[in-house]
Short mmCIF file of C-alpha atoms in Angstrom, two decimals:
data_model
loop_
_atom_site.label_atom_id
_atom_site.label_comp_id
_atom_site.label_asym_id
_atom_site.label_seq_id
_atom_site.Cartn_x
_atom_site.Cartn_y
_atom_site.Cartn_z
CA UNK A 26 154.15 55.21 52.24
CA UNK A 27 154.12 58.84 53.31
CA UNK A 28 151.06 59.96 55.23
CA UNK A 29 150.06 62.12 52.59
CA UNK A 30 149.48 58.89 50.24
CA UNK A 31 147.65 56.90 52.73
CA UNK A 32 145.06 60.22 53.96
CA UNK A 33 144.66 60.12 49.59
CA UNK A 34 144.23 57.01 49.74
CA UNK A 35 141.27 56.83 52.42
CA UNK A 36 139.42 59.48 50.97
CA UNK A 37 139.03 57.66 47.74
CA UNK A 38 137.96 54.77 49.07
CA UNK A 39 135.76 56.23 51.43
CA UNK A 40 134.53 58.36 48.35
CA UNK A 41 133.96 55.13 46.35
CA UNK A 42 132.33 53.52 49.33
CA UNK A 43 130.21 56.68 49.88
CA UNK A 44 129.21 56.54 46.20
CA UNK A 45 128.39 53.15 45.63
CA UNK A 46 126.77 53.14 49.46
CA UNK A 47 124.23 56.22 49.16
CA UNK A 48 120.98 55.06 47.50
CA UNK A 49 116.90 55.27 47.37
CA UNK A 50 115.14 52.66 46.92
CA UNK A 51 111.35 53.63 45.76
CA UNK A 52 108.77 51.50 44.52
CA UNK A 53 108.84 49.17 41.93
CA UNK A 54 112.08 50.52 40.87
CA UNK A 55 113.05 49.03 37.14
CA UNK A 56 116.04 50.35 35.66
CA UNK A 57 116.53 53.92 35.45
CA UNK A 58 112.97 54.61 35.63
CA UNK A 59 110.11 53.04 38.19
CA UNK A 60 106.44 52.11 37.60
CA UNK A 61 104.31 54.50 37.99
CA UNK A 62 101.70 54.83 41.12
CA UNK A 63 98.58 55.47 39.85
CA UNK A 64 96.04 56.34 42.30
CA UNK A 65 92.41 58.09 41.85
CA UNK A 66 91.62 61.61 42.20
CA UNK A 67 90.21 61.86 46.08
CA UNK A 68 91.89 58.36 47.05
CA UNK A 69 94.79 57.95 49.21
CA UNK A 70 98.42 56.52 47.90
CA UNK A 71 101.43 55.14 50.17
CA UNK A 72 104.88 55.24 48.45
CA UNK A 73 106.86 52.87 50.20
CA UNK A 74 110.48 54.57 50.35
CA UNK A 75 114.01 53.40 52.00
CA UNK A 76 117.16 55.06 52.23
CA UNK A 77 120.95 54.31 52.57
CA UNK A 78 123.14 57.24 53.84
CA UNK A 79 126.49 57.42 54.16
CA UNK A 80 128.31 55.95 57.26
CA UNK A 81 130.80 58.19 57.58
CA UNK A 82 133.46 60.38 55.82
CA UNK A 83 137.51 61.52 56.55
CA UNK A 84 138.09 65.36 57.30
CA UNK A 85 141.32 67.02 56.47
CA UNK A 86 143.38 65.60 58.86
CA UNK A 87 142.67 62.15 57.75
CA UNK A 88 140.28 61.35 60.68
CA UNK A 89 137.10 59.38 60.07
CA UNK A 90 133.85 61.66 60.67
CA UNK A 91 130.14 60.02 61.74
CA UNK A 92 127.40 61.14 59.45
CA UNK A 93 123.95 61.91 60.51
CA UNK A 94 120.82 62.67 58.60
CA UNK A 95 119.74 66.35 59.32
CA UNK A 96 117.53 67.09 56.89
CA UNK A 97 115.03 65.10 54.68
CA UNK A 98 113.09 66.34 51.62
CA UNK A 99 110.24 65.30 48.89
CA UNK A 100 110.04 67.92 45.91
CA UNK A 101 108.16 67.23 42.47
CA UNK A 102 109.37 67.81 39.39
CA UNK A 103 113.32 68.75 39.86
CA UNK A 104 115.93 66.48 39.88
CA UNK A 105 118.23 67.57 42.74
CA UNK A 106 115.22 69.02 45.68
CA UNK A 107 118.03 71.28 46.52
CA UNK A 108 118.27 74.85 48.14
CA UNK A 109 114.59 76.90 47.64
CA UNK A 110 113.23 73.97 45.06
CA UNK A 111 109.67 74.00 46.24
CA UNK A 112 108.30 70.53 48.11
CA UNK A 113 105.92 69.07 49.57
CA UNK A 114 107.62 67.75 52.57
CA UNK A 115 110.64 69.57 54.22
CA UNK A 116 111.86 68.06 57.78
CA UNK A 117 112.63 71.70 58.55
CA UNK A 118 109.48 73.51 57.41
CA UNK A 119 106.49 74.14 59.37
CA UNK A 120 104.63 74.74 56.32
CA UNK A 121 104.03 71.29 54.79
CA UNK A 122 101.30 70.65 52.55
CA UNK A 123 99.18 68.68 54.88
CA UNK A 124 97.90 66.26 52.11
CA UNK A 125 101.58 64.77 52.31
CA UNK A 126 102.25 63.03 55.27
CA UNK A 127 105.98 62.06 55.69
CA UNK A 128 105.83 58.14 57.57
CA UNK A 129 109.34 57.69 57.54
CA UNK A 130 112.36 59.03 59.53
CA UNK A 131 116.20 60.04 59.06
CA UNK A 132 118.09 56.62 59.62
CA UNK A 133 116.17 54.28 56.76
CA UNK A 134 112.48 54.97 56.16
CA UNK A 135 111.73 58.06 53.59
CA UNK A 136 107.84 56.16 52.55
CA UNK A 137 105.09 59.05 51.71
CA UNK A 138 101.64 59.25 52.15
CA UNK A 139 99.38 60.99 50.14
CA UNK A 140 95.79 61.87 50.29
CA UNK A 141 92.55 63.57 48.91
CA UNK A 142 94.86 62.65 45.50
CA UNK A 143 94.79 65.83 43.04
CA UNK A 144 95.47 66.32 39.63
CA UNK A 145 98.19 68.55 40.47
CA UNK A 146 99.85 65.59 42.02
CA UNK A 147 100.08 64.03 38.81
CA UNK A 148 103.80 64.22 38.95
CA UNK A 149 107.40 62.62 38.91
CA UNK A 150 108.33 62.84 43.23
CA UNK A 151 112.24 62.54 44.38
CA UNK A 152 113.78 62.10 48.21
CA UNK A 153 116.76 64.09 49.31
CA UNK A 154 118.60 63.36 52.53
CA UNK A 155 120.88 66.10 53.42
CA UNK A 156 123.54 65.26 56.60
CA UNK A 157 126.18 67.24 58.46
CA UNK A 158 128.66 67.25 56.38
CA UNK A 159 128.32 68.62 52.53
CA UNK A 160 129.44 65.33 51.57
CA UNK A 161 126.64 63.46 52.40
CA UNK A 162 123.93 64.88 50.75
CA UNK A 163 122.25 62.75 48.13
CA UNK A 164 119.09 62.69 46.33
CA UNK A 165 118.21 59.86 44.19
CA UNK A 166 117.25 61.33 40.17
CA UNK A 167 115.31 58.59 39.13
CA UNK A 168 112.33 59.18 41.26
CA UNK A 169 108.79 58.26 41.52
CA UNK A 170 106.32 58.59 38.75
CA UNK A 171 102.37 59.17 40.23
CA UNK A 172 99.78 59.39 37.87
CA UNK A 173 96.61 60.60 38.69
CA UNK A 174 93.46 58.32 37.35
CA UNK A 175 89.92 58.86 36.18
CA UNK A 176 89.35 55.27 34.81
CA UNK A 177 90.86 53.40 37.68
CA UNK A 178 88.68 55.01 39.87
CA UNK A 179 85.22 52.82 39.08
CA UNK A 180 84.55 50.48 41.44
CA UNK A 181 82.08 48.77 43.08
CA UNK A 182 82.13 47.58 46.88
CA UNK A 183 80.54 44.40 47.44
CA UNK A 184 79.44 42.53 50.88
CA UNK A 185 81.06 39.28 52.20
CA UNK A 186 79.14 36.11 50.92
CA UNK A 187 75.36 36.06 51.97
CA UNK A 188 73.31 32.85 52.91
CA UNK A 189 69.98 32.63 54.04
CA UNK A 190 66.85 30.09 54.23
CA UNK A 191 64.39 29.75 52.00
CA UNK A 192 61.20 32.07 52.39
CA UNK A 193 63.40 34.45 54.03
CA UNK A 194 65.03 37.78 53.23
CA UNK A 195 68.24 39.13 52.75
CA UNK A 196 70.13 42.53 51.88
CA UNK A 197 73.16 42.81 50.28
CA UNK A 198 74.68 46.77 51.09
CA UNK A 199 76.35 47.65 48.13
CA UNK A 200 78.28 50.77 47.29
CA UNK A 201 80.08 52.15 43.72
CA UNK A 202 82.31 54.97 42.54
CA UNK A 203 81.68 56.20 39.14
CA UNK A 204 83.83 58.20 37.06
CA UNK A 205 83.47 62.13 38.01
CA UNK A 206 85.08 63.38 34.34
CA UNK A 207 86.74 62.32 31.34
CA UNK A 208 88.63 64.14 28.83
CA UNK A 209 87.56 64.89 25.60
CA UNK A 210 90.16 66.52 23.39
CA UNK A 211 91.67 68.59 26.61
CA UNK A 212 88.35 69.08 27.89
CA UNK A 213 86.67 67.98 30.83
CA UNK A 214 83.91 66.24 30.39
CA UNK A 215 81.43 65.73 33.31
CA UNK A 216 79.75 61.98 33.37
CA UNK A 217 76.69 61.15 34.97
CA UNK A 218 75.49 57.57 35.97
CA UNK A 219 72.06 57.01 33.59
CA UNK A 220 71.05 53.46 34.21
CA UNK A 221 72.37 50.89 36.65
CA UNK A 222 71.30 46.83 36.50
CA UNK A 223 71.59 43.64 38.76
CA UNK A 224 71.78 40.71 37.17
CA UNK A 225 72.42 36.56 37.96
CA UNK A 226 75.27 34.73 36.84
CA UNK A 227 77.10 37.14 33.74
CA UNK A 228 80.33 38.57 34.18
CA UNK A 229 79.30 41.80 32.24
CA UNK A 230 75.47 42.35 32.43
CA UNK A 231 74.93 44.24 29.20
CA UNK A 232 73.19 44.72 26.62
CA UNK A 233 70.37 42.17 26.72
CA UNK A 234 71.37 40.26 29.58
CA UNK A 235 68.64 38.81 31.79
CA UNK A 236 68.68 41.11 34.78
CA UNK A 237 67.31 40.95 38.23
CA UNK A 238 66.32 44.81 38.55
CA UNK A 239 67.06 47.26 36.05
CA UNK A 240 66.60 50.59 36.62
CA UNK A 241 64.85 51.13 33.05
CA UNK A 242 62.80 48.91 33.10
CA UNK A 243 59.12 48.16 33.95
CA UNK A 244 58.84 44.92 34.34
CA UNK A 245 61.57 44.16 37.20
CA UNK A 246 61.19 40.99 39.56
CA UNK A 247 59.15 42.14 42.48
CA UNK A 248 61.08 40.17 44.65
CA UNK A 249 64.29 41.94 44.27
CA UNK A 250 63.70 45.60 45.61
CA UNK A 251 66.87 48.63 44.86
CA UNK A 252 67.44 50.45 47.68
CA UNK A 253 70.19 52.22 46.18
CA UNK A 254 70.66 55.12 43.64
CA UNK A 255 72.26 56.53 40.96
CA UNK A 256 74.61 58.15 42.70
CA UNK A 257 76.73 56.03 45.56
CA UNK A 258 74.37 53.24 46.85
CA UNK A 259 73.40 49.52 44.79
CA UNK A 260 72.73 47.94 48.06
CA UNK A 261 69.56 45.36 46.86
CA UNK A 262 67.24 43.34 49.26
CA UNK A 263 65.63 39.91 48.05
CA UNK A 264 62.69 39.02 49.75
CA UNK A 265 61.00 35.58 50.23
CA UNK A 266 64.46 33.83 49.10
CA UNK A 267 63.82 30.81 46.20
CA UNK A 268 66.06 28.16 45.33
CA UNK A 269 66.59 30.34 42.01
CA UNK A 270 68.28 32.94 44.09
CA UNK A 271 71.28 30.93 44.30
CA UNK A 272 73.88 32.89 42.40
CA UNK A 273 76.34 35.23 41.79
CA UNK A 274 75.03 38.67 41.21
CA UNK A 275 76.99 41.63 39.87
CA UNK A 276 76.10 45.58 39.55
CA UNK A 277 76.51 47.40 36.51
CA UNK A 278 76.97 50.92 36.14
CA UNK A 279 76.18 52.88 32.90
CA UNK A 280 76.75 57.11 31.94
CA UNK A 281 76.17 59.16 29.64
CA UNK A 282 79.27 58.27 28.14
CA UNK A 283 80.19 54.86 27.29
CA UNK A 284 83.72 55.13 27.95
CA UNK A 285 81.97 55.32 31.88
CA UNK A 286 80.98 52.43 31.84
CA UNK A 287 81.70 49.66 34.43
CA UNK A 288 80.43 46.06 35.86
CA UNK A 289 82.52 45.04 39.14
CA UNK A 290 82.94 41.11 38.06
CA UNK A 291 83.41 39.93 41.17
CA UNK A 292 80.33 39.91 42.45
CA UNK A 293 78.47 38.29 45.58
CA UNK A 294 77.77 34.93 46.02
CA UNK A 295 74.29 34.21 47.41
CA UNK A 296 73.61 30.80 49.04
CA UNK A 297 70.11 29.36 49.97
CA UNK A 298 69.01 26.83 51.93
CA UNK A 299 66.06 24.67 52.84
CA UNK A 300 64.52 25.62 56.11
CA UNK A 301 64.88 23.35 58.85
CA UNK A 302 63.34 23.60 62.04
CA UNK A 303 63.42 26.77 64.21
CA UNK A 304 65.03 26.68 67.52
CA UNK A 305 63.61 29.46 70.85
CA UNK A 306 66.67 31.46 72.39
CA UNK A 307 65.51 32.80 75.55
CA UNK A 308 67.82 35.74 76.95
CA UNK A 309 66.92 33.47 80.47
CA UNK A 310 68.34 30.08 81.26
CA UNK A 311 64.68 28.93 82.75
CA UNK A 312 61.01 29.18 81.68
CA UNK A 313 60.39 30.44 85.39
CA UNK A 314 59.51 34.20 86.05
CA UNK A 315 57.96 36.14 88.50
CA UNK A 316 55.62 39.43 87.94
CA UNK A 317 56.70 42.26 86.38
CA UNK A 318 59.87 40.70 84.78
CA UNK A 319 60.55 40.60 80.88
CA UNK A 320 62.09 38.42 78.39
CA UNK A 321 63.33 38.45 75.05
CA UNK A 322 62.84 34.90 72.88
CA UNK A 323 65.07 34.35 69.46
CA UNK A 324 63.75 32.78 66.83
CA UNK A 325 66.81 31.41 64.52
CA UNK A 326 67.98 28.39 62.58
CA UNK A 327 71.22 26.57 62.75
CA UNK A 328 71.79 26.01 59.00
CA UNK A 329 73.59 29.36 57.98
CA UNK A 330 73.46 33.38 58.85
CA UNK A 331 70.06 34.58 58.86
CA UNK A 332 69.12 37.95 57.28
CA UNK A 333 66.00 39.72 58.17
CA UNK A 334 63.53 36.92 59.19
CA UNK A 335 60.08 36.77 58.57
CA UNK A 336 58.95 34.62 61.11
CA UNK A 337 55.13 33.63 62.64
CA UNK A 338 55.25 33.99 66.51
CA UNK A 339 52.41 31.30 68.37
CA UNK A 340 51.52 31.13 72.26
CA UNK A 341 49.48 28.35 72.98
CA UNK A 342 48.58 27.66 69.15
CA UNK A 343 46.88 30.93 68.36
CA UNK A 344 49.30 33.33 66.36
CA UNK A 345 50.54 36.69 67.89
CA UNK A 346 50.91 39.86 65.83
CA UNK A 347 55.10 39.94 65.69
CA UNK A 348 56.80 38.97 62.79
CA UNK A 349 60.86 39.67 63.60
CA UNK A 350 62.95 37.61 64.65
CA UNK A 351 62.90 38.81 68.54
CA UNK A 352 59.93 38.37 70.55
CA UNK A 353 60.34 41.05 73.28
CA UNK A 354 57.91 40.40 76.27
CA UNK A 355 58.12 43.41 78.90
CA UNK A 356 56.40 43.35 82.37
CA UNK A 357 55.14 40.08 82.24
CA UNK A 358 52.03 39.08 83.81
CA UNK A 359 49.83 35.78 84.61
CA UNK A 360 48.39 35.80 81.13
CA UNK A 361 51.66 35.55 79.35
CA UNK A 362 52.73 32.50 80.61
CA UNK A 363 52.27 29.24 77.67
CA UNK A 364 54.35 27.45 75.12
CA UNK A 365 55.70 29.73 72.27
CA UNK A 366 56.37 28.37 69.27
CA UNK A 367 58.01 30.63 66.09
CA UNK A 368 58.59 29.48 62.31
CA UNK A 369 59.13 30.53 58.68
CA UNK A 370 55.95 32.67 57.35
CA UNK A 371 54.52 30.37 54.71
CA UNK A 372 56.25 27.11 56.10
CA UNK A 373 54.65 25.33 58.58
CA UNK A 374 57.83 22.27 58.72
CA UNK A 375 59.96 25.14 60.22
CA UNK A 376 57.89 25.39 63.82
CA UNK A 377 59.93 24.94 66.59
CA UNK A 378 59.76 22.76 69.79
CA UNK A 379 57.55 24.94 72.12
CA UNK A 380 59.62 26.87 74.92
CA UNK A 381 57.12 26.73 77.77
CA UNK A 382 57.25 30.47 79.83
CA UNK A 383 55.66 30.24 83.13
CA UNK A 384 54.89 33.65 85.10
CA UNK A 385 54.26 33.39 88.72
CA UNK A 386 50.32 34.21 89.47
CA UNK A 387 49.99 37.83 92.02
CA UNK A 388 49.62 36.96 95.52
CA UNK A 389 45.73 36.84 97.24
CA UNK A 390 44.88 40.21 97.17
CA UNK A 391 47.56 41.34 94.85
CA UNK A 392 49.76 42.44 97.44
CA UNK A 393 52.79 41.16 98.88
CA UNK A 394 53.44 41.51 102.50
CA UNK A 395 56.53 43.49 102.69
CA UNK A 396 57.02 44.70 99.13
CA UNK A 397 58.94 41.67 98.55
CA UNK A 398 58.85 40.54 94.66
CA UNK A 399 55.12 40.96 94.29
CA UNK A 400 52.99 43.21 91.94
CA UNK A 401 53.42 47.34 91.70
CA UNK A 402 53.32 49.56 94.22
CA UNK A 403 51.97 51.89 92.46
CA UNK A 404 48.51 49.80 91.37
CA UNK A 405 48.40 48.44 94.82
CA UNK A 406 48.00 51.69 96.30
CA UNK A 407 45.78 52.96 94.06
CA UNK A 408 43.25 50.12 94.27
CA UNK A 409 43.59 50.45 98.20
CA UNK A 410 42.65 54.23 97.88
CA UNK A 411 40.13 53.85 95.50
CA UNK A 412 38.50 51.17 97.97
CA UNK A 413 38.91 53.69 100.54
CA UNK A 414 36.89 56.48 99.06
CA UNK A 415 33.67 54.11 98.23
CA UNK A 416 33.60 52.86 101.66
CA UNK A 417 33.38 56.41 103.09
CA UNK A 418 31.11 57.32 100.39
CA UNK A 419 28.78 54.97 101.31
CA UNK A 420 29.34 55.55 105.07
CA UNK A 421 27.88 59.15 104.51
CA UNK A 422 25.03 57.85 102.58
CA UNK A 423 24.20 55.36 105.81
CA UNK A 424 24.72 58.59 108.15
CA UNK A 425 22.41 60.55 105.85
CA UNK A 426 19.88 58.06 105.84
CA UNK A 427 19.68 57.75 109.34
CA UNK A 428 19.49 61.55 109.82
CA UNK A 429 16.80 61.54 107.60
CA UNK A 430 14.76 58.65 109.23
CA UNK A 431 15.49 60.52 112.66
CA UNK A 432 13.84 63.92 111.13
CA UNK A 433 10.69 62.15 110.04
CA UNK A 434 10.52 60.75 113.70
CA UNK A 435 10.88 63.81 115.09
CA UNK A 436 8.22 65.39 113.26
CA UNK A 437 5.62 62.29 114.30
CA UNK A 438 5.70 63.08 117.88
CA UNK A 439 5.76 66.76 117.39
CA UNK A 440 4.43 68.95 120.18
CA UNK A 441 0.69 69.15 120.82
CA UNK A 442 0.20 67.00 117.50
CA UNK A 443 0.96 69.87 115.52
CA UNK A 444 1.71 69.02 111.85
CA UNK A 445 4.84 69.33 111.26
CA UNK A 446 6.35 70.27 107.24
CA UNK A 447 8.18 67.09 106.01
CA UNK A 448 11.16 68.70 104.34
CA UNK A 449 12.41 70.18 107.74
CA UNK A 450 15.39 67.88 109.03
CA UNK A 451 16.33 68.35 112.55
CA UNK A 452 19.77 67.72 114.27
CA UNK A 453 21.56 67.45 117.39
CA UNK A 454 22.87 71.34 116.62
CA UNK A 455 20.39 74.48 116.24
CA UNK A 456 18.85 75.04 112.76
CA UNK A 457 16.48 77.84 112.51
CA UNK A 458 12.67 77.30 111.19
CA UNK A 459 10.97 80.26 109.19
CA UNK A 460 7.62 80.01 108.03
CA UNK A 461 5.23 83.10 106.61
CA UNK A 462 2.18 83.01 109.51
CA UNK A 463 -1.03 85.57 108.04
CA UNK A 464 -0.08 88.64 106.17
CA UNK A 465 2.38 90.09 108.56
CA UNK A 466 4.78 86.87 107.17
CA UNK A 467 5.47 86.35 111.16
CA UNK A 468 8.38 83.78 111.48
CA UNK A 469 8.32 81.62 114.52
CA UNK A 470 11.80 79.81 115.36
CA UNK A 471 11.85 76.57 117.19
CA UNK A 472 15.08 74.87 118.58
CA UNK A 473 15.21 71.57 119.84
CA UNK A 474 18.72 70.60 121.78
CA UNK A 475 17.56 67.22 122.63
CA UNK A 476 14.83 64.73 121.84
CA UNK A 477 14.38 61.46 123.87
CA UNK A 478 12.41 58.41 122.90
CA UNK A 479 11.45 55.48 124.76
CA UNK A 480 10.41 52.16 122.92
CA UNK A 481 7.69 51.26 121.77
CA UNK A 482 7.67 47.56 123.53
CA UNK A 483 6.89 49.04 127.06
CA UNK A 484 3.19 49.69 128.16
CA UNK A 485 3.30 52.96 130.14
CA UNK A 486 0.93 55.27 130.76
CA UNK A 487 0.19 58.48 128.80
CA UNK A 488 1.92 60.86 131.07
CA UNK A 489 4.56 58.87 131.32
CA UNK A 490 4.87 58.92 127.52
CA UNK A 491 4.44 62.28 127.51
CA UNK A 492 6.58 63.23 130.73
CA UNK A 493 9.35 61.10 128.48
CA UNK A 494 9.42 63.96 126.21
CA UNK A 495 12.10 66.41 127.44
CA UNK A 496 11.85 69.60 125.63
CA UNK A 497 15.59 71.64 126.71
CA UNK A 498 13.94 75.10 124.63
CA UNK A 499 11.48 75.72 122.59
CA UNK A 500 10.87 79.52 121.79
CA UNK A 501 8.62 81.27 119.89
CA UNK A 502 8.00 84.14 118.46
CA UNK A 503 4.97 86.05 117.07
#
């Protein structure tokens, strides 16, 4: 065979394999057309994508030549993505639009993300690969449909299954997404939520249903409280939980257009259970504590998940003012010590067994020598200064007193039995006495440095009594 025929003969097979090897696979692919992806407008939707390039090609000389994947493309709307056809994701442009995010690579993966969905994305979407040789660029035709959804978009977003005791209550967050807009003969119509219901046990809740809360009506059950709106939130709380409780509930959303409306069938399953004894958690492994510690006591019950207990907290068998489920006792003292006890409001058969909390009494004198785990600083000092300034009060008082007392002695054995005024007080130091003598208002000063007694026990003689009276200055002056 001449080596003419055989380099022919490659090239067609290699052609043949090339065209039966070079494929996209995109979703749900059915013959010659795919399902659509329908997503809603804001939402996010992932197009899972894989490729198949060619392996390799023969040049002119007969040789075999590698491909590789340069280039990869996602256009709208054209049937080739070739050249200038706009797209939304070009491996060689910096100017992507950034709602399409390209997850996929050049060797297999080509899947697409896109987000914040628009109506302009309402569109048929196509993947070229374009490698380094002409010959092995390929887009698949058939493409992806999206579709763009106002209907598809209602939905409402449920919690996980919710059980609770009996007497208790529970909340069950809730969120929906209306419909923004329908159409209306090509135009837009805007919808607005008018009314939304809870209600036990029916798939659809409408019409006359026997609801739970409804937002039109007067006469709701005052146990079930909407916390929600008429815009994003249904989340609904159920207070002092009865055995009637135990259902499924569903929300129900209707506009001001019927085509808007929408009940979520699903729905949340609410279980409730008889209360059983409570059982005290203490964040401490013993009862024992010293001064100035804190601890936090749990009140909970071991028959399912407990939502938002209202629970009676006792110490020593008279009730205390908290009602949660935590009983947070900061800086304890002396008089917190006792058994605590905690149950159901309304139920005495749920108290617990008593936890018995013991604080160790202050020290005698409520301080501890050394500072070593006894009462606060701060209050010792201050009663230790405070006991300081009444003592030296009263010390002046004494001094005061006694200066007085020695004043009025003073005067009784003034000099010459001269009659002395009783509001003068004399000291040790040198105080001056004025007094107004006759019309000329003469002042006569007397100073007395020191005055001796002797007592009055010893029989002595008048001189000597009087010689016993040392006078270090007197003066006067008239």
């Amino acid at each position: 065979m001449a080596v003419w025929d055989k380099k022919i003969l490659w090239a067609v097979m290699l052609v043949l394999t090339g065209a039966l090897g070079q494929r996209v696979n995109y979703p749900d692919p059915v013959v010659n057309y795919p399902n659509p992806v329908c997503g809603v407008k804001g939402s996010t939707v992932l197009l899972p994508c894989s490729f198949t390039p060619l392996k390799s090609v023969m040049d002119d000389n007969g040789r075999e030549v590698l491909i590789e994947i340069i280039r990869v493309v996602w256009c709208q709307n054209h049937e080739i993505c070739q050249r200038e056809t706009p797209s939304v994701y070009d491996s060689e442009s910096n100017n992507n639009n950034s709602r399409y995010r390209y997850l996929g690579d050049k060797k297999r993966n080509c899947t697409l993300q896109i987000s914040d969905l628009q109506k302009e994305d309402d569109a048929t979407l196509r993947f070229r690969m374009e490698a380094n040789d002409g010959r092995g660029h390929f887009t698949e035709r058939s493409g992806v449909r999206v579709r763009v959804e106002g209907a598809l978009g209602q939905r409402v977003n449920y919690p996980d299954p919710v059980c609770g005791v009996k007497g208790s209550t529970v909340l069950l967050p809730c969120s929906f997404t209306p419909l923004e807009s329908l159409y209306d003969n090509g135009r837009e119509v805007w919808i607005e939520i008018i009314r939304v219901v809870w209600c036990q046990n029916h798939e659809i809740c409408q019409g006359t249903t026997p609801s739970v809360y409804d937002s039109k009506s007067n006469i709701n059950n005052s146990r079930y409280r909407y916390l929600g709106d008429k815009k994003r939130n249904c989340t609904l709380q159920i207070s002092d939980l009865q055995k009637e409780d135990n259902a499924t509930l569903r929300f129900r959303m209707e506009a001001d257009d019927v085509r808007a409306h929408f009940t979520e069938r699903s729905g949340v399953r609410v279980t409730v259970e008889d209360p059983t004894q409570m059982k005290i958690r203490s964040s401490r492994d013993d009862g024992e504590f010293k001064r100035g510690e804190a601890v936090t006591l749990n009140c909970s019950a071991a028959i399912c998940t407990i939502h938002q207990l209202e629970v009676t907290w006792f110490r020593d068998g008279h009730a205390l003012s908290e009602t949660g489920p935590a009983l947070h006792l900061s800086y304890l003292t002396a008089k917190d010590s006792g058994n605590y006890t905690c149950g159901l409001k309304k139920n005495n058969y749920t108290l617990s067994v008593p936890y018995s909390l013991h604080v160790e009494p202050d020290e005698e004198g409520g301080v501890n020598p050394g500072g070593g785990g006894g009462g606060n600083p701060l209050i010792v000092g201050l009663v230790v200064g405070v006991l300081l300034v009444l003592f030296a009060v009263i010390l002046v008082v004494c001094i005061i007193k006694r200066k007085r007392a020695a004043g009025l002695d003073q005067t009784a054995v003034g000099r010459d039995g001269e009659q002395e005024h009783s509001d003068n007080i004399y000291s040790n130091d040198f105080l001056p006495l004025a007094e107004q003598q006759g019309p000329s208002s003469a002042v006569e000063e007397v100073s007395y440095a020191s005055v001796q007694f002797t007592p009055k026990k010893q029989a002595r003689p008048v001189e000597e009594v009087e010689d016993s009276i040392i006078y270090s200055s007197v003066a006067r002056t008239g």
